[in-house]
Amino acid sequence: MKPLRPGRSFLFRLPKGSDIGVEVAAACRRAKVRCAWVQAIGATTKARLGYYDQRRRRYFEKEFRGEMEILHCVGNVSLKDGVPFAHLHAALGDGKYRVWGGHLFASEVFAAEVLIQELRGPAPVRLPDPATGLSLWGLPAARPRR
Amino acid sequence: MKPLRPGRSFLFRLPKGSDIGVEVAAACRRAKVRCAWVQAIGATTKARLGYYDQRRRRYFEKEFRGEMEILHCVGNVSLKDGVPFAHLHAALGDGKYRVWGGHLFASEVFAAEVLIQELRGPAPVRLPDPATGLSLWGLPAARPRR
Amino acid sequence: MKPLRPGRSFLFRLPKGSDIGVEVAAACRRAKVRCAWVQAIGATTKARLGYYDQRRRRYFEKEFRGEMEILHCVGNVSLKDGVPFAHLHAALGDGKYRVWGGHLFASEVFAAEVLIQELRGPAPVRLPDPATGLSLWGLPAARPRR
């Protein structure tokens, strides 16, 4: 497991109506960020969350149309087919303070504050993973062991 | 979108009874931190969460008096009227492992572990935003575009 | 409150069936990381969450056997009895997009993507804390004040 080192940080607000995943990937493309950790808070007007059915090996999706607080959106950016790809999960809070969450497929923000922390060095790359049916990073040669 | 660079990190425990937002802003004032990303875990004895009604343009608030795990508290610090201002969201877990969340208006911690990651460079500043009714960072000149 | 400085970053995938806390602590031991902030997303096949009863001063625990999205796992690593100890909280999402959370005692991942951000300098150390019954960092000499 080779260490990466902290690179640039990008901290910005997303405009109303924009999609977090799309904007994060676009910002990374423009700034030539190949690998990063991503966090965001804010509020959505709409969001599409996913749940991965591990046995059937497919995502189920649900659209949340109500206005929601983005309690957090956390994930990363790494290269997939040579371009920056954002993998994000989110927890959303409704007007009764209940929380809903999943894989963030799509979002439409009311406002959002995003941090992209670039990681420099031998970054992982997404490849098809037969064992899970997902697109995952390769396991390190000397991978963590119990 | 100009990059910031990582600055100092502050990692500390909050004393019982203290308020996360108040302590984070105070720590930043003392250490002359103008911009930072903030994360915390721990437990509360009390918390006041908010939900922003996007149409009426006002926050609704609710006090949670039970003891709760702080599953995460995430947000940032930036200057508002010239002083460090903490904007935090939180997800809290109750004794039945259910989760409640929103904008963190106030908290009283049982214990909390906080990370403040300073960001140096051309930091965003909070200004009134007529479009949302909130106090937000200006949008970057070359803002992310779909 | 003395500042720490950013050190190495470790970004990696955990193998199916592994435990996040065990792997994070092991990775830190191997890489000689004494203090770090930790974040992860992914999915579990099983997880044991805890809730601390502040009055009785003991943890209650519950096992979640269903497949869940790891919406986030957040926490830190610091020395306890001289070895790296991981303190993690987690929010998990089920197939109905509901969220469950608590102190993460144990997990069995389907897949997980983990970031360990090393913090270098005068790191806090875990010691028994009589006031809470927990193992906590000492409070800084000049602790945050309202």
CSV table of C-alpha atoms in Angstrom, one decimal:
chain,number,residue,atom,x,y,z
A,1,MET,CA,0.0,0.0,0.0
A,2,LYS,CA,1.9,3.0,-1.3
A,3,PRO,CA,1.0,6.4,0.3
A,4,LEU,CA,-0.4,9.3,-1.6
A,5,ARG,CA,0.3,12.9,-0.6
A,6,PRO,CA,-2.1,15.8,-0.2
A,7,GLY,CA,-2.4,18.0,-3.3
A,8,ARG,CA,-4.6,21.0,-4.1
A,9,SER,CA,-7.9,21.6,-2.3
A,10,PHE,CA,-10.9,23.0,-4.1
A,11,LEU,CA,-13.7,24.6,-2.0
A,12,PHE,CA,-16.7,26.0,-3.8
A,13,ARG,CA,-20.4,26.5,-4.0
A,14,LEU,CA,-22.5,24.8,-6.6
A,15,PRO,CA,-25.1,26.9,-8.4
A,16,LYS,CA,-28.8,26.2,-7.9
A,17,GLY,CA,-30.0,23.3,-10.1
A,18,SER,CA,-26.6,21.7,-10.6
A,19,ASP,CA,-25.8,18.1,-10.0
A,20,ILE,CA,-23.0,17.3,-7.5
A,21,GLY,CA,-21.5,14.3,-9.2
A,22,VAL,CA,-21.5,15.9,-12.6
A,23,GLU,CA,-20.0,19.1,-11.3
A,24,VAL,CA,-17.3,17.3,-9.2
A,25,ALA,CA,-16.2,15.2,-12.2
A,26,ALA,CA,-16.2,18.2,-14.4
A,27,ALA,CA,-14.2,20.3,-11.9
A,28,CYS,CA,-11.6,17.5,-11.7
A,29,ARG,CA,-11.4,17.2,-15.5
A,30,ARG,CA,-10.8,20.9,-15.9
A,31,ALA,CA,-8.2,21.0,-13.1
A,32,LYS,CA,-6.6,17.8,-14.1
A,33,VAL,CA,-7.3,16.1,-10.8
A,34,ARG,CA,-6.9,12.3,-11.2
A,35,CYS,CA,-7.6,11.2,-7.7
A,36,ALA,CA,-9.4,13.0,-4.8
A,37,TRP,CA,-11.6,12.6,-1.7
A,38,VAL,CA,-14.8,14.6,-1.9
A,39,GLN,CA,-17.2,15.9,0.7
A,40,ALA,CA,-20.3,18.2,0.5
A,41,ILE,CA,-23.1,19.7,2.5
A,42,GLY,CA,-26.1,21.7,1.4
A,43,ALA,CA,-29.6,21.1,0.3
A,44,THR,CA,-31.3,19.4,-2.7
A,45,THR,CA,-34.5,20.0,-4.6
A,46,LYS,CA,-34.3,16.5,-6.0
A,47,ALA,CA,-32.1,13.5,-5.7
A,48,ARG,CA,-31.9,9.9,-7.0
A,49,LEU,CA,-30.5,7.4,-4.5
A,50,GLY,CA,-29.4,3.9,-5.2
A,51,TYR,CA,-29.1,0.7,-3.3
A,52,TYR,CA,-27.0,-2.2,-4.6
A,53,ASP,CA,-28.6,-5.6,-4.4
A,54,GLN,CA,-25.5,-7.7,-3.7
A,55,ARG,CA,-27.1,-11.0,-4.7
A,56,ARG,CA,-28.8,-9.8,-7.9
A,57,ARG,CA,-25.8,-7.6,-8.7
A,58,ARG,CA,-27.8,-4.6,-9.7
A,59,TYR,CA,-28.7,-1.2,-8.4
A,60,PHE,CA,-32.2,-0.3,-7.4
A,61,GLU,CA,-33.0,3.4,-7.6
A,62,LYS,CA,-35.4,5.8,-6.1
A,63,GLU,CA,-36.1,9.5,-6.7
A,64,PHE,CA,-36.6,11.8,-3.8
A,65,ARG,CA,-38.4,14.9,-4.9
A,66,GLY,CA,-38.9,16.7,-1.7
A,67,GLU,CA,-36.5,19.4,-0.5
A,68,MET,CA,-33.8,17.9,1.6
A,69,GLU,CA,-30.8,18.9,3.6
A,70,ILE,CA,-27.6,17.2,2.4
A,71,LEU,CA,-26.4,16.0,5.8
A,72,HIS,CA,-23.3,14.8,4.0
A,73,CYS,CA,-22.2,13.7,0.7
A,74,VAL,CA,-19.0,11.7,0.8
A,75,GLY,CA,-16.9,9.9,-1.8
A,76,ASN,CA,-14.0,10.0,-4.2
A,77,VAL,CA,-12.8,10.7,-7.7
A,78,SER,CA,-10.6,8.3,-9.5
A,79,LEU,CA,-9.9,7.4,-13.2
A,80,LYS,CA,-12.4,5.1,-15.0
A,81,ASP,CA,-11.7,4.5,-18.6
A,82,GLY,CA,-9.1,7.3,-18.4
A,83,VAL,CA,-11.4,10.1,-17.1
A,84,PRO,CA,-12.2,11.3,-13.6
A,85,PHE,CA,-15.2,9.4,-12.2
A,86,ALA,CA,-17.0,10.5,-9.0
A,87,HIS,CA,-18.3,7.8,-6.6
A,88,LEU,CA,-20.5,9.5,-4.0
A,89,HIS,CA,-22.8,8.4,-1.2
A,90,ALA,CA,-25.3,10.7,0.5
A,91,ALA,CA,-27.5,11.1,3.5
A,92,LEU,CA,-30.4,13.4,3.1
A,93,GLY,CA,-32.6,14.9,5.8
A,94,ASP,CA,-36.3,15.7,5.4
A,95,GLY,CA,-38.5,18.3,7.1
A,96,LYS,CA,-39.2,15.9,9.9
A,97,TYR,CA,-35.5,15.4,10.5
A,98,ARG,CA,-35.6,11.8,9.3
A,99,VAL,CA,-32.7,10.7,7.2
A,100,TRP,CA,-32.6,8.8,3.9
A,101,GLY,CA,-29.5,7.6,2.1
A,102,GLY,CA,-27.8,5.6,-0.6
A,103,HIS,CA,-25.5,5.8,-3.5
A,104,LEU,CA,-26.0,9.2,-5.1
A,105,PHE,CA,-26.9,8.7,-8.7
A,106,ALA,CA,-28.2,12.2,-9.4
A,107,SER,CA,-28.9,15.4,-7.6
A,108,GLU,CA,-30.3,18.8,-8.2
A,109,VAL,CA,-29.0,21.2,-5.5
A,110,PHE,CA,-30.7,24.2,-3.9
A,111,ALA,CA,-27.2,25.1,-2.7
A,112,ALA,CA,-24.1,23.0,-1.9
A,113,GLU,CA,-20.7,23.5,-0.5
A,114,VAL,CA,-18.1,21.1,-1.9
A,115,LEU,CA,-14.6,20.2,-0.9
A,116,ILE,CA,-12.3,18.3,-3.3
A,117,GLN,CA,-9.0,17.2,-1.7
A,118,GLU,CA,-6.6,16.1,-4.4
A,119,LEU,CA,-4.4,13.1,-3.7
A,120,ARG,CA,-1.2,12.8,-5.6
A,121,GLY,CA,0.9,9.8,-6.3
A,122,PRO,CA,0.2,6.1,-7.2
A,123,ALA,CA,-3.6,6.5,-7.4
A,124,PRO,CA,-6.1,3.6,-7.7
A,125,VAL,CA,-8.0,3.2,-10.9
A,126,ARG,CA,-11.5,1.8,-11.5
A,127,LEU,CA,-11.7,-1.6,-13.2
A,128,PRO,CA,-14.6,-4.1,-13.6
A,129,ASP,CA,-14.6,-6.4,-10.5
A,130,PRO,CA,-16.1,-9.8,-11.3
A,131,ALA,CA,-16.4,-10.8,-7.7
A,132,THR,CA,-18.9,-8.0,-6.9
A,133,GLY,CA,-20.3,-6.9,-10.3
A,134,LEU,CA,-19.1,-3.4,-9.6
A,135,SER,CA,-16.4,-1.1,-11.0
A,136,LEU,CA,-13.7,-1.1,-8.2
A,137,TRP,CA,-10.1,-0.3,-7.5
A,138,GLY,CA,-7.7,-3.1,-7.7
A,139,LEU,CA,-6.7,-4.6,-4.3
A,140,PRO,CA,-3.2,-3.6,-3.3
A,141,ALA,CA,-0.5,-6.3,-3.6
A,142,ALA,CA,0.1,-6.1,0.1
A,143,ARG,CA,-3.5,-5.7,1.1
A,144,PRO,CA,-4.6,-5.3,4.6
A,145,ARG,CA,-4.9,-8.6,6.4
A,146,ARG,CA,-6.6,-9.6,9.6
B,1,MET,CA,-11.7,28.1,-9.5
B,2,LYS,CA,-8.4,28.7,-7.7
B,3,PRO,CA,-7.0,25.9,-5.6
B,4,LEU,CA,-6.4,26.2,-1.9
B,5,ARG,CA,-3.6,24.3,-0.2
B,6,PRO,CA,-3.7,22.3,3.0
B,7,GLY,CA,-2.7,24.2,6.1
B,8,ARG,CA,-2.6,23.2,9.8
B,9,SER,CA,-4.8,20.5,11.2
B,10,PHE,CA,-6.3,20.7,14.7
B,11,LEU,CA,-7.5,17.5,16.3
B,12,PHE,CA,-9.0,17.8,19.8
B,13,ARG,CA,-11.7,16.7,22.2
B,14,LEU,CA,-14.5,19.0,23.3
B,15,PRO,CA,-15.3,19.2,27.0
B,16,LYS,CA,-18.6,17.9,28.3
B,17,GLY,CA,-21.4,20.4,27.9
B,18,SER,CA,-19.7,22.5,25.2
B,19,ASP,CA,-21.3,23.4,21.8
B,20,ILE,CA,-19.5,22.2,18.7
B,21,GLY,CA,-20.2,25.2,16.5
B,22,VAL,CA,-19.3,27.7,19.2
B,23,GLU,CA,-16.0,25.8,20.0
B,24,VAL,CA,-15.0,25.4,16.4
B,25,ALA,CA,-15.5,29.1,15.6
B,26,ALA,CA,-13.7,30.1,18.8
B,27,ALA,CA,-10.7,27.7,18.0
B,28,CYS,CA,-10.5,29.2,14.5
B,29,ARG,CA,-10.6,32.8,15.9
B,30,ARG,CA,-7.8,32.0,18.3
B,31,ALA,CA,-5.6,30.2,15.8
B,32,LYS,CA,-6.3,32.8,13.1
B,33,VAL,CA,-7.9,30.1,10.8
B,34,ARG,CA,-9.9,31.9,8.1
B,35,CYS,CA,-11.0,28.9,6.1
B,36,ALA,CA,-11.3,25.2,7.1
B,37,TRP,CA,-13.2,21.9,6.6
B,38,VAL,CA,-14.6,20.5,9.8
B,39,GLN,CA,-15.6,17.0,10.9
B,40,ALA,CA,-16.6,15.5,14.2
B,41,ILE,CA,-17.9,12.4,15.9
B,42,GLY,CA,-19.0,11.9,19.5
B,43,ALA,CA,-22.2,12.0,21.4
B,44,THR,CA,-24.7,14.8,22.5
B,45,THR,CA,-26.8,15.3,25.5
B,46,LYS,CA,-28.9,17.9,23.5
B,47,ALA,CA,-28.9,19.3,20.0
B,48,ARG,CA,-31.0,21.7,18.0
B,49,LEU,CA,-31.4,20.8,14.3
B,50,GLY,CA,-32.7,22.9,11.5
B,51,TYR,CA,-34.4,22.3,8.2
B,52,TYR,CA,-34.5,25.1,5.6
B,53,ASP,CA,-37.8,25.7,4.0
B,54,GLN,CA,-36.7,26.6,0.5
B,55,ARG,CA,-40.0,28.2,-0.5
B,56,ARG,CA,-40.7,30.2,2.6
B,57,ARG,CA,-37.0,31.0,2.9
B,58,ARG,CA,-36.7,30.3,6.6
B,59,TYR,CA,-35.3,27.7,8.9
B,60,PHE,CA,-37.5,25.5,11.0
B,61,GLU,CA,-35.9,24.1,14.2
B,62,LYS,CA,-36.3,21.2,16.6
B,63,GLU,CA,-34.6,20.4,19.8
B,64,PHE,CA,-33.5,16.8,20.4
B,65,ARG,CA,-33.1,16.3,24.1
B,66,GLY,CA,-32.2,12.6,24.2
B,67,GLU,CA,-28.7,11.3,24.4
B,68,MET,CA,-27.5,10.7,20.8
B,69,GLU,CA,-24.4,9.4,19.0
B,70,ILE,CA,-23.0,12.0,16.7
B,71,LEU,CA,-22.6,9.8,13.6
B,72,HIS,CA,-20.9,12.7,11.9
B,73,CYS,CA,-20.9,16.4,12.0
B,74,VAL,CA,-19.5,17.9,8.8
B,75,GLY,CA,-19.1,21.4,7.5
B,76,ASN,CA,-16.8,24.3,7.1
B,77,VAL,CA,-15.5,27.6,8.5
B,78,SER,CA,-15.2,30.7,6.4
B,79,LEU,CA,-15.3,34.4,7.1
B,80,LYS,CA,-18.7,36.1,7.6
B,81,ASP,CA,-18.6,39.8,8.4
B,82,GLY,CA,-14.8,39.4,8.9
B,83,VAL,CA,-14.9,36.6,11.6
B,84,PRO,CA,-14.7,32.8,11.3
B,85,PHE,CA,-18.2,31.4,11.0
B,86,ALA,CA,-19.0,27.6,11.3
B,87,HIS,CA,-21.6,26.0,9.0
B,88,LEU,CA,-22.3,22.5,10.2
B,89,HIS,CA,-24.7,19.7,9.4
B,90,ALA,CA,-25.1,16.7,11.6
B,91,ALA,CA,-26.6,13.2,11.7
B,92,LEU,CA,-27.5,11.9,15.1
B,93,GLY,CA,-28.2,8.3,16.2
B,94,ASP,CA,-30.7,7.4,18.9
B,95,GLY,CA,-30.8,4.3,21.2
B,96,LYS,CA,-32.8,2.4,18.6
B,97,TYR,CA,-30.1,3.2,16.0
B,98,ARG,CA,-32.4,5.4,14.1
B,99,VAL,CA,-30.9,8.5,12.6
B,100,TRP,CA,-32.0,12.2,12.7
B,101,GLY,CA,-30.3,15.0,10.9
B,102,GLY,CA,-30.3,18.6,9.8
B,103,HIS,CA,-28.4,21.9,10.0
B,104,LEU,CA,-26.7,22.0,13.4
B,105,PHE,CA,-27.9,25.1,15.2
B,106,ALA,CA,-26.7,24.2,18.7
B,107,SER,CA,-25.4,21.2,20.5
B,108,GLU,CA,-24.3,20.2,24.0
B,109,VAL,CA,-21.8,17.4,23.8
B,110,PHE,CA,-21.2,14.4,26.1
B,111,ALA,CA,-17.9,14.0,24.3
B,112,ALA,CA,-16.7,14.9,20.8
B,113,GLU,CA,-13.6,14.5,18.7
B,114,VAL,CA,-13.1,17.3,16.2
B,115,LEU,CA,-10.9,17.7,13.2
B,116,ILE,CA,-10.3,21.2,11.7
B,117,GLN,CA,-8.4,21.1,8.4
B,118,GLU,CA,-7.2,24.6,7.5
B,119,LEU,CA,-7.3,25.6,3.9
B,120,ARG,CA,-4.9,28.4,2.8
B,121,GLY,CA,-5.1,30.6,-0.2
B,122,PRO,CA,-8.0,32.5,-1.9
B,123,ALA,CA,-10.7,31.4,0.5
B,124,PRO,CA,-14.4,32.0,-0.2
B,125,VAL,CA,-16.3,34.5,2.0
B,126,ARG,CA,-20.0,34.4,3.1
B,127,LEU,CA,-22.2,37.1,1.7
B,128,PRO,CA,-26.0,37.4,1.6
B,129,ASP,CA,-27.4,35.5,-1.4
B,130,PRO,CA,-30.7,37.0,-2.7
B,131,ALA,CA,-31.5,33.9,-4.8
B,132,THR,CA,-31.7,31.5,-1.8
B,133,GLY,CA,-32.2,33.8,1.2
B,134,LEU,CA,-29.0,32.3,2.7
B,135,SER,CA,-25.6,33.5,3.5
B,136,LEU,CA,-23.4,31.8,0.9
B,137,TRP,CA,-20.0,31.9,-0.8
B,138,GLY,CA,-19.8,33.8,-4.1
B,139,LEU,CA,-19.9,31.6,-7.1
B,140,PRO,CA,-16.5,31.3,-8.8
B,141,ALA,CA,-16.1,33.4,-12.0
B,142,ALA,CA,-15.4,30.2,-14.0
B,143,ARG,CA,-18.0,28.1,-12.2
B,144,PRO,CA,-18.5,24.4,-12.8
B,145,ARG,CA,-20.8,23.9,-15.8
B,146,ARG,CA,-22.7,20.9,-17.1
C,1,MET,CA,-4.0,23.5,21.1
C,2,LYS,CA,-0.9,22.7,19.0
C,3,PRO,CA,-1.5,22.2,15.3
C,4,LEU,CA,-0.7,19.0,13.5
C,5,ARG,CA,0.3,18.9,9.9
C,6,PRO,CA,-0.9,16.7,7.0
C,7,GLY,CA,1.1,13.5,6.5
C,8,ARG,CA,0.7,10.6,4.1
C,9,SER,CA,-2.7,9.7,2.7
C,10,PHE,CA,-3.7,6.0,2.2
C,11,LEU,CA,-6.6,5.3,-0.2
C,12,PHE,CA,-7.5,1.7,-0.8
C,13,ARG,CA,-10.3,-0.8,-1.2
C,14,LEU,CA,-11.0,-3.4,1.4
C,15,PRO,CA,-11.5,-7.0,0.3
C,16,LYS,CA,-14.9,-8.7,0.7
C,17,GLY,CA,-15.5,-10.0,4.1
C,18,SER,CA,-13.0,-7.8,5.9
C,19,ASP,CA,-13.7,-5.6,8.9
C,20,ILE,CA,-13.1,-1.8,8.5
C,21,GLY,CA,-11.9,-1.1,12.0
C,22,VAL,CA,-9.6,-4.1,12.1
C,23,GLU,CA,-8.1,-3.3,8.7
C,24,VAL,CA,-7.7,0.4,9.4
C,25,ALA,CA,-5.8,-0.3,12.6
C,26,ALA,CA,-3.7,-2.9,10.9
C,27,ALA,CA,-2.8,-0.6,8.0
C,28,CYS,CA,-1.8,2.1,10.5
C,29,ARG,CA,0.3,-0.3,12.5
C,30,ARG,CA,2.1,-1.5,9.3
C,31,ALA,CA,2.7,2.0,8.0
C,32,LYS,CA,3.6,3.4,11.4
C,33,VAL,CA,0.8,5.9,11.4
C,34,ARG,CA,0.2,7.1,15.0
C,35,CYS,CA,-2.6,9.5,14.3
C,36,ALA,CA,-5.1,9.9,11.4
C,37,TRP,CA,-8.5,10.9,10.3
C,38,VAL,CA,-10.5,8.1,8.6
C,39,GLN,CA,-13.4,8.1,6.2
C,40,ALA,CA,-15.0,5.3,4.2
C,41,ILE,CA,-17.9,4.5,1.9
C,42,GLY,CA,-19.0,1.1,0.5
C,43,ALA,CA,-21.5,-1.6,1.5
C,44,THR,CA,-21.7,-4.2,4.3
C,45,THR,CA,-23.0,-7.7,4.5
C,46,LYS,CA,-23.1,-7.4,8.3
C,47,ALA,CA,-22.3,-4.8,10.9
C,48,ARG,CA,-22.5,-4.4,14.7
C,49,LEU,CA,-23.5,-0.9,15.9
C,50,GLY,CA,-23.3,0.5,19.4
C,51,TYR,CA,-25.1,3.1,21.4
C,52,TYR,CA,-23.5,4.5,24.5
C,53,ASP,CA,-25.8,4.8,27.5
C,54,GLN,CA,-24.4,7.9,29.1
C,55,ARG,CA,-26.0,7.3,32.5
C,56,ARG,CA,-25.3,3.6,32.9
C,57,ARG,CA,-21.9,4.2,31.3
C,58,ARG,CA,-22.1,1.2,29.0
C,59,TYR,CA,-22.5,0.4,25.4
C,60,PHE,CA,-25.5,-1.4,24.0
C,61,GLU,CA,-25.0,-3.2,20.8
C,62,LYS,CA,-27.0,-4.5,17.9
C,63,GLU,CA,-26.1,-6.6,14.9
C,64,PHE,CA,-27.4,-5.6,11.5
C,65,ARG,CA,-27.4,-8.6,9.2
C,66,GLY,CA,-29.0,-7.2,6.1
C,67,GLU,CA,-27.0,-5.8,3.2
C,68,MET,CA,-26.4,-2.1,3.7
C,69,GLU,CA,-24.8,0.8,1.9
C,70,ILE,CA,-22.1,2.4,4.0
C,71,LEU,CA,-23.3,6.0,3.6
C,72,HIS,CA,-20.3,7.1,5.6
C,73,CYS,CA,-17.9,5.7,8.1
C,74,VAL,CA,-16.0,8.5,9.9
C,75,GLY,CA,-13.5,8.5,12.8
C,76,ASN,CA,-9.9,8.5,13.7
C,77,VAL,CA,-6.9,6.6,14.7
C,78,SER,CA,-4.8,7.4,17.8
C,79,LEU,CA,-2.6,5.5,20.2
C,80,LYS,CA,-4.2,3.6,23.0
C,81,ASP,CA,-1.8,1.6,25.2
C,82,GLY,CA,0.9,2.3,22.6
C,83,VAL,CA,-0.8,0.9,19.5
C,84,PRO,CA,-3.0,2.5,16.8
C,85,PHE,CA,-6.7,2.3,17.8
C,86,ALA,CA,-9.5,3.1,15.4
C,87,HIS,CA,-12.6,4.9,16.7
C,88,LEU,CA,-15.3,4.8,14.0
C,89,HIS,CA,-19.0,5.8,13.7
C,90,ALA,CA,-21.1,4.7,10.8
C,91,ALA,CA,-24.4,5.4,9.1
C,92,LEU,CA,-25.8,2.5,7.1
C,93,GLY,CA,-28.6,2.6,4.5
C,94,ASP,CA,-31.0,-0.3,3.9
C,95,GLY,CA,-33.0,-1.3,0.8
C,96,LYS,CA,-35.7,1.2,1.6
C,97,TYR,CA,-33.2,4.0,1.9
C,98,ARG,CA,-33.7,4.3,5.6
C,99,VAL,CA,-30.6,5.0,7.7
C,100,TRP,CA,-29.3,3.3,10.8
C,101,GLY,CA,-26.3,4.4,12.7
C,102,GLY,CA,-24.0,4.2,15.8
C,103,HIS,CA,-20.5,3.4,17.0
C,104,LEU,CA,-19.1,0.9,14.6
C,105,PHE,CA,-18.0,-2.1,16.7
C,106,ALA,CA,-17.6,-4.6,13.9
C,107,SER,CA,-18.3,-4.9,10.2
C,108,GLU,CA,-18.1,-7.3,7.3
C,109,VAL,CA,-17.8,-5.4,4.0
C,110,PHE,CA,-19.1,-6.3,0.6
C,111,ALA,CA,-16.7,-3.6,-0.7
C,112,ALA,CA,-15.4,-0.5,0.9
C,113,GLU,CA,-13.2,2.5,-0.1
C,114,VAL,CA,-11.2,3.9,2.7
C,115,LEU,CA,-9.2,7.1,3.1
C,116,ILE,CA,-6.7,7.4,6.0
C,117,GLN,CA,-5.2,10.9,6.3
C,118,GLU,CA,-2.2,10.8,8.6
C,119,LEU,CA,-1.7,13.7,11.0
C,120,ARG,CA,1.8,14.5,12.2
C,121,GLY,CA,3.0,16.3,15.2
C,122,PRO,CA,1.8,16.4,18.8
C,123,ALA,CA,-1.0,13.8,18.5
C,124,PRO,CA,-3.6,13.1,21.2
C,125,VAL,CA,-3.5,9.8,23.0
C,126,ARG,CA,-6.4,7.7,24.4
C,127,LEU,CA,-6.6,7.5,28.2
C,128,PRO,CA,-9.4,6.4,30.6
C,129,ASP,CA,-11.7,9.3,31.3
C,130,PRO,CA,-13.4,9.0,34.6
C,131,ALA,CA,-16.0,11.7,33.8
C,132,THR,CA,-17.5,9.8,31.0
C,133,GLY,CA,-16.4,6.2,31.5
C,134,LEU,CA,-14.8,6.2,28.0
C,135,SER,CA,-11.3,6.1,26.7
C,136,LEU,CA,-10.7,9.6,25.5
C,137,TRP,CA,-8.0,12.1,24.5
C,138,GLY,CA,-6.8,14.4,27.2
C,139,LEU,CA,-8.3,17.9,27.0
C,140,PRO,CA,-5.9,20.5,25.7
C,141,ALA,CA,-4.3,22.8,28.4
C,142,ALA,CA,-5.7,25.8,26.6
C,143,ARG,CA,-9.0,24.2,25.7
C,144,PRO,CA,-11.6,25.8,23.5
C,145,ARG,CA,-13.7,28.2,25.6
C,146,ARG,CA,-17.1,29.8,25.0
